Amino acid sequence: MSVRVRRVYDPPEPEDGVRVLVDRLWPRGLAKDAARVDEWPKAITPSTQLRRWYHAGEGSYEEFAGRYEAELAGDEAAELLDHVRDLARKGEVTLLTASKTPEKSHAAVLARLVQS
């Protein structure tokens, strides 16, 4: 199973496989055709409340990851997470985010959960 995390602003690469945007909002200044996004499952993105809490610097990354995992336990999110796992079993999957630090973002949490 191969899942990687990249910034959506980086140019697409052949080894990306299925490109899944995991941000709730469309990235600023990026044309939809240039992004080459294959799927955009908004229900597996962090809630607006959680995203704002984390970006305000009110908690640690570890606390954010725990709260985000709890959100992913909901029915719709869990179903979509399973879908992404199925995609990863079939081939390459790239989780795309606009985050400037993808390794400390929800996309890294998702990648870990997809691979588990």
Coordinates of N, CA and C in Angstrom, one line a residue:
M1 N 0.9 -1.2 0.0 CA 0.0 0.0 0.0 C 0.9 1.2 0.0
S2 N 0.7 2.1 -1.0 CA 1.5 3.3 -1.1 C 0.7 4.6 -1.0
V3 N 0.9 5.3 0.0 CA 0.2 6.6 0.2 C 1.3 7.7 0.5
R4 N 1.2 8.7 -0.2 CA 2.1 9.8 0.1 C 1.3 11.1 0.2
V5 N 2.0 12.1 0.8 CA 1.4 13.4 1.0 C 2.2 14.4 0.2
R6 N 1.5 15.3 -0.5 CA 2.2 16.4 -1.3 C 1.3 17.6 -1.2
R7 N 2.0 18.7 -1.5 CA 1.3 20.0 -1.6 C 0.5 20.0 -2.9
V8 N -0.7 20.5 -2.9 CA -1.5 20.5 -4.1 C -0.9 21.5 -5.1
Y9 N -0.1 22.5 -4.6 CA 0.5 23.4 -5.5 C 1.7 22.9 -6.3
D10 N 2.3 21.7 -5.9 CA 3.4 21.1 -6.6 C 2.8 20.5 -7.9
P11 N 3.6 20.5 -8.9 CA 3.1 20.0 -10.2 C 2.9 18.5 -10.1
P12 N 1.8 18.0 -10.7 CA 1.5 16.6 -10.7 C 2.7 15.7 -11.3
E13 N 2.8 14.5 -10.7 CA 3.9 13.6 -11.2 C 3.2 12.3 -11.6
P14 N 3.8 11.6 -12.6 CA 3.2 10.3 -13.0 C 3.0 9.3 -11.9
E15 N 3.9 9.3 -10.9 CA 3.8 8.4 -9.8 C 2.8 8.7 -8.7
D16 N 2.1 9.8 -8.9 CA 1.1 10.3 -8.0 C -0.1 9.3 -7.9
G17 N -0.4 8.6 -8.9 CA -1.5 7.7 -8.9 C -2.8 8.5 -8.8
V18 N -3.7 8.0 -7.9 CA -5.0 8.7 -7.7 C -4.7 9.9 -6.8
R19 N -5.0 11.1 -7.2 CA -4.8 12.4 -6.5 C -6.1 12.8 -5.7
V20 N -5.9 12.8 -4.4 CA -7.1 13.0 -3.5 C -6.8 14.3 -2.7
L21 N -7.7 15.3 -3.0 CA -7.6 16.6 -2.3 C -8.2 16.3 -0.9
V22 N -7.5 16.6 0.2 CA -8.0 16.4 1.5 C -8.2 17.7 2.3
D23 N -8.4 18.8 1.6 CA -8.7 20.0 2.3 C -10.2 20.3 2.1
R24 N -10.8 21.0 3.0 CA -12.2 21.3 2.9 C -12.5 22.4 2.0
L25 N -11.5 23.4 1.9 CA -11.7 24.5 1.0 C -10.7 24.3 -0.2
W26 N -11.2 24.8 -1.4 CA -10.4 24.7 -2.6 C -9.2 25.7 -2.4
P27 N -8.0 25.2 -2.7 CA -6.7 26.0 -2.6 C -6.8 27.3 -3.3
R28 N -6.4 28.4 -2.7 CA -6.4 29.7 -3.3 C -5.5 29.8 -4.5
G29 N -6.0 30.4 -5.5 CA -5.2 30.7 -6.7 C -4.8 29.5 -7.6
L30 N -5.5 28.4 -7.4 CA -5.2 27.2 -8.1 C -6.4 26.9 -9.0
A31 N -6.1 26.8 -10.3 CA -7.2 26.4 -11.3 C -7.5 25.0 -11.1
K32 N -8.7 24.6 -11.2 CA -9.1 23.2 -11.0 C -8.5 22.3 -12.0
D33 N -8.3 22.7 -13.2 CA -7.7 21.8 -14.3 C -6.2 21.7 -14.0
A34 N -5.6 22.7 -13.5 CA -4.1 22.6 -13.2 C -3.8 21.6 -12.0
A35 N -4.8 21.5 -11.1 CA -4.6 20.7 -9.9 C -4.6 19.2 -10.2
R36 N -5.4 18.8 -11.2 CA -5.5 17.4 -11.6 C -6.0 16.6 -10.4
V37 N -7.0 17.0 -9.7 CA -7.5 16.3 -8.6 C -8.5 15.2 -9.1
D38 N -8.4 14.0 -8.6 CA -9.3 12.9 -9.0 C -10.4 12.8 -8.1
E39 N -10.2 13.0 -6.8 CA -11.3 12.9 -5.8 C -11.1 14.0 -4.8
W40 N -12.3 14.4 -4.2 CA -12.3 15.5 -3.2 C -13.4 15.1 -2.2
P41 N -13.0 14.2 -1.3 CA -14.0 13.7 -0.3 C -14.0 14.7 1.0
K42 N -14.8 15.7 0.9 CA -14.8 16.7 1.9 C -15.1 16.2 3.3
A43 N -15.9 15.1 3.4 CA -16.3 14.6 4.7 C -15.1 14.0 5.5
I44 N -13.9 13.8 4.9 CA -12.8 13.3 5.7 C -11.8 14.4 6.0
T45 N -12.2 15.6 5.7 CA -11.4 16.8 6.1 C -11.7 17.2 7.5
P46 N -10.8 17.9 8.2 CA -11.2 18.3 9.6 C -12.3 19.3 9.5
S47 N -13.1 19.3 10.6 CA -14.2 20.2 10.7 C -13.7 21.7 10.7
T48 N -14.5 22.6 10.3 CA -14.1 24.0 10.3 C -13.7 24.4 11.7
Q49 N -14.4 24.0 12.7 CA -14.1 24.3 14.1 C -12.7 23.8 14.5
L50 N -12.4 22.5 14.2 CA -11.2 21.9 14.5 C -10.0 22.6 13.8
R51 N -10.2 22.9 12.5 CA -9.2 23.5 11.7 C -8.9 24.9 12.2
R52 N -9.9 25.7 12.6 CA -9.7 27.0 13.1 C -8.9 26.9 14.5
W53 N -9.3 26.0 15.3 CA -8.7 25.8 16.6 C -7.2 25.5 16.4
Y54 N -6.9 24.6 15.5 CA -5.5 24.3 15.3 C -4.7 25.4 14.7
H55 N -5.2 26.1 13.7 CA -4.5 27.2 13.1 C -4.4 28.4 14.0
A56 N -5.2 28.5 15.0 CA -5.1 29.6 16.0 C -3.9 29.3 17.0
G57 N -3.3 28.1 16.9 CA -2.2 27.8 17.8 C -2.6 27.4 19.2
E58 N -3.9 27.0 19.4 CA -4.4 26.7 20.7 C -4.0 25.4 21.3
G59 N -3.5 24.5 20.5 CA -3.1 23.2 20.9 C -2.0 22.6 20.1
S60 N -1.5 21.5 20.6 CA -0.3 20.8 20.0 C -0.8 20.0 18.8
Y61 N 0.1 19.6 17.9 CA -0.2 18.8 16.8 C -0.7 17.4 17.3
E62 N -0.2 16.9 18.3 CA -0.6 15.6 18.9 C -2.1 15.7 19.3
E63 N -2.4 16.8 20.0 CA -3.8 17.0 20.4 C -4.7 17.1 19.2
F64 N -4.3 17.9 18.2 CA -5.1 18.0 17.0 C -5.3 16.7 16.3
A65 N -4.2 15.9 16.2 CA -4.3 14.6 15.6 C -5.3 13.7 16.3
G66 N -5.3 13.7 17.6 CA -6.3 12.9 18.4 C -7.7 13.4 18.1
R67 N -7.9 14.7 18.1 CA -9.3 15.2 17.9 C -9.7 14.9 16.5
Y68 N -8.8 15.0 15.5 CA -9.1 14.7 14.1 C -9.5 13.2 13.9
E69 N -8.7 12.3 14.6 CA -9.0 10.9 14.5 C -10.4 10.6 15.1
A70 N -10.8 11.3 16.1 CA -12.2 11.2 16.7 C -13.2 11.6 15.7
E71 N -13.0 12.7 15.0 CA -13.9 13.1 13.9 C -14.0 12.0 12.8
L72 N -12.9 11.4 12.5 CA -12.9 10.4 11.4 C -13.7 9.1 11.8
A73 N -14.0 9.0 13.1 CA -14.8 7.8 13.5 C -16.3 7.9 13.2
G74 N -16.7 9.1 12.7 CA -18.1 9.2 12.3 C -18.4 8.4 11.1
D75 N -19.7 8.0 10.9 CA -20.1 7.1 9.8 C -19.6 7.5 8.5
E76 N -20.0 8.8 8.0 CA -19.6 9.2 6.7 C -18.1 9.3 6.5
A77 N -17.4 9.8 7.5 CA -16.0 9.9 7.4 C -15.3 8.6 7.3
A78 N -15.8 7.6 8.2 CA -15.2 6.3 8.2 C -15.4 5.6 6.9
E79 N -16.6 5.8 6.3 CA -16.8 5.2 5.0 C -15.9 5.7 3.9
L80 N -15.7 7.0 3.9 CA -14.8 7.6 2.9 C -13.3 7.2 3.2
L81 N -12.9 7.1 4.5 CA -11.6 6.6 4.8 C -11.4 5.2 4.3
D82 N -12.4 4.4 4.4 CA -12.3 3.0 3.9 C -12.1 3.0 2.3
H83 N -12.8 4.0 1.7 CA -12.7 4.1 0.2 C -11.3 4.5 -0.2
V84 N -10.7 5.4 0.6 CA -9.3 5.8 0.3 C -8.4 4.6 0.5
R85 N -8.6 3.8 1.6 CA -7.8 2.6 1.8 C -8.0 1.6 0.6
D86 N -9.2 1.5 0.1 CA -9.4 0.6 -1.1 C -8.6 1.1 -2.3
L87 N -8.6 2.4 -2.5 CA -7.8 3.0 -3.6 C -6.3 2.7 -3.4
A88 N -5.8 2.8 -2.2 CA -4.4 2.5 -1.9 C -4.1 1.1 -2.1
R89 N -5.0 0.2 -1.8 CA -4.7 -1.3 -2.0 C -4.6 -1.6 -3.5
K90 N -5.2 -0.8 -4.3 CA -5.2 -1.0 -5.8 C -4.0 -0.3 -6.5
G91 N -3.4 0.7 -5.8 CA -2.3 1.4 -6.5 C -1.9 2.6 -5.7
E92 N -1.1 3.4 -6.3 CA -0.6 4.7 -5.7 C -1.7 5.7 -5.4
V93 N -1.6 6.3 -4.2 CA -2.5 7.4 -3.8 C -1.7 8.5 -3.3
T94 N -2.0 9.7 -3.7 CA -1.4 10.9 -3.2 C -2.4 11.8 -2.6
L95 N -2.2 12.1 -1.3 CA -3.1 13.0 -0.5 C -2.6 14.4 -0.7
L96 N -3.4 15.3 -1.2 CA -3.0 16.6 -1.5 C -3.6 17.6 -0.5
T97 N -2.7 18.6 -0.1 CA -3.1 19.6 0.8 C -2.4 20.9 0.5
A98 N -3.0 22.0 0.8 CA -2.4 23.3 0.6 C -1.5 23.7 1.8
S99 N -1.5 22.9 2.8 CA -0.7 23.2 4.0 C 0.7 23.4 3.6
K100 N 1.3 24.4 4.3 CA 2.8 24.7 4.1 C 3.6 23.7 4.7
T101 N 3.1 23.0 5.7 CA 3.8 22.0 6.4 C 3.0 20.7 6.4
P102 N 3.0 20.0 5.3 CA 2.2 18.8 5.2 C 2.5 17.7 6.2
E103 N 3.7 17.7 6.7 CA 4.1 16.6 7.7 C 3.5 16.9 9.0
K104 N 3.0 18.1 9.3 CA 2.3 18.5 10.5 C 0.9 18.9 10.3
S105 N 0.3 18.2 9.3 CA -1.1 18.6 8.9 C -2.0 17.4 9.1
H106 N -3.3 17.6 8.8 CA -4.3 16.5 8.8 C -4.0 15.5 7.7
A107 N -3.3 15.9 6.6 CA -3.0 15.0 5.6 C -2.0 13.9 6.1
A108 N -1.1 14.2 6.9 CA -0.2 13.2 7.5 C -0.9 12.3 8.4
V109 N -1.9 12.8 9.2 CA -2.7 11.9 10.0 C -3.5 10.9 9.1
L110 N -4.1 11.5 8.1 CA -4.9 10.6 7.2 C -4.0 9.5 6.5
A111 N -2.8 9.9 6.1 CA -1.9 9.0 5.5 C -1.6 7.8 6.4
R112 N -1.3 8.2 7.7 CA -1.0 7.1 8.7 C -2.2 6.2 8.9
L113 N -3.4 6.8 8.9 CA -4.6 6.0 9.1 C -4.9 5.1 7.9
V114 N -4.7 5.6 6.7 CA -5.0 4.8 5.5 C -4.0 3.6 5.5
Q115 N -2.8 3.8 5.9 CA -1.8 2.8 5.8 C -1.9 1.8 7.0
S116 N -2.7 2.1 8.0 CA -2.8 1.2 9.1 C -3.8 0.1 8.9

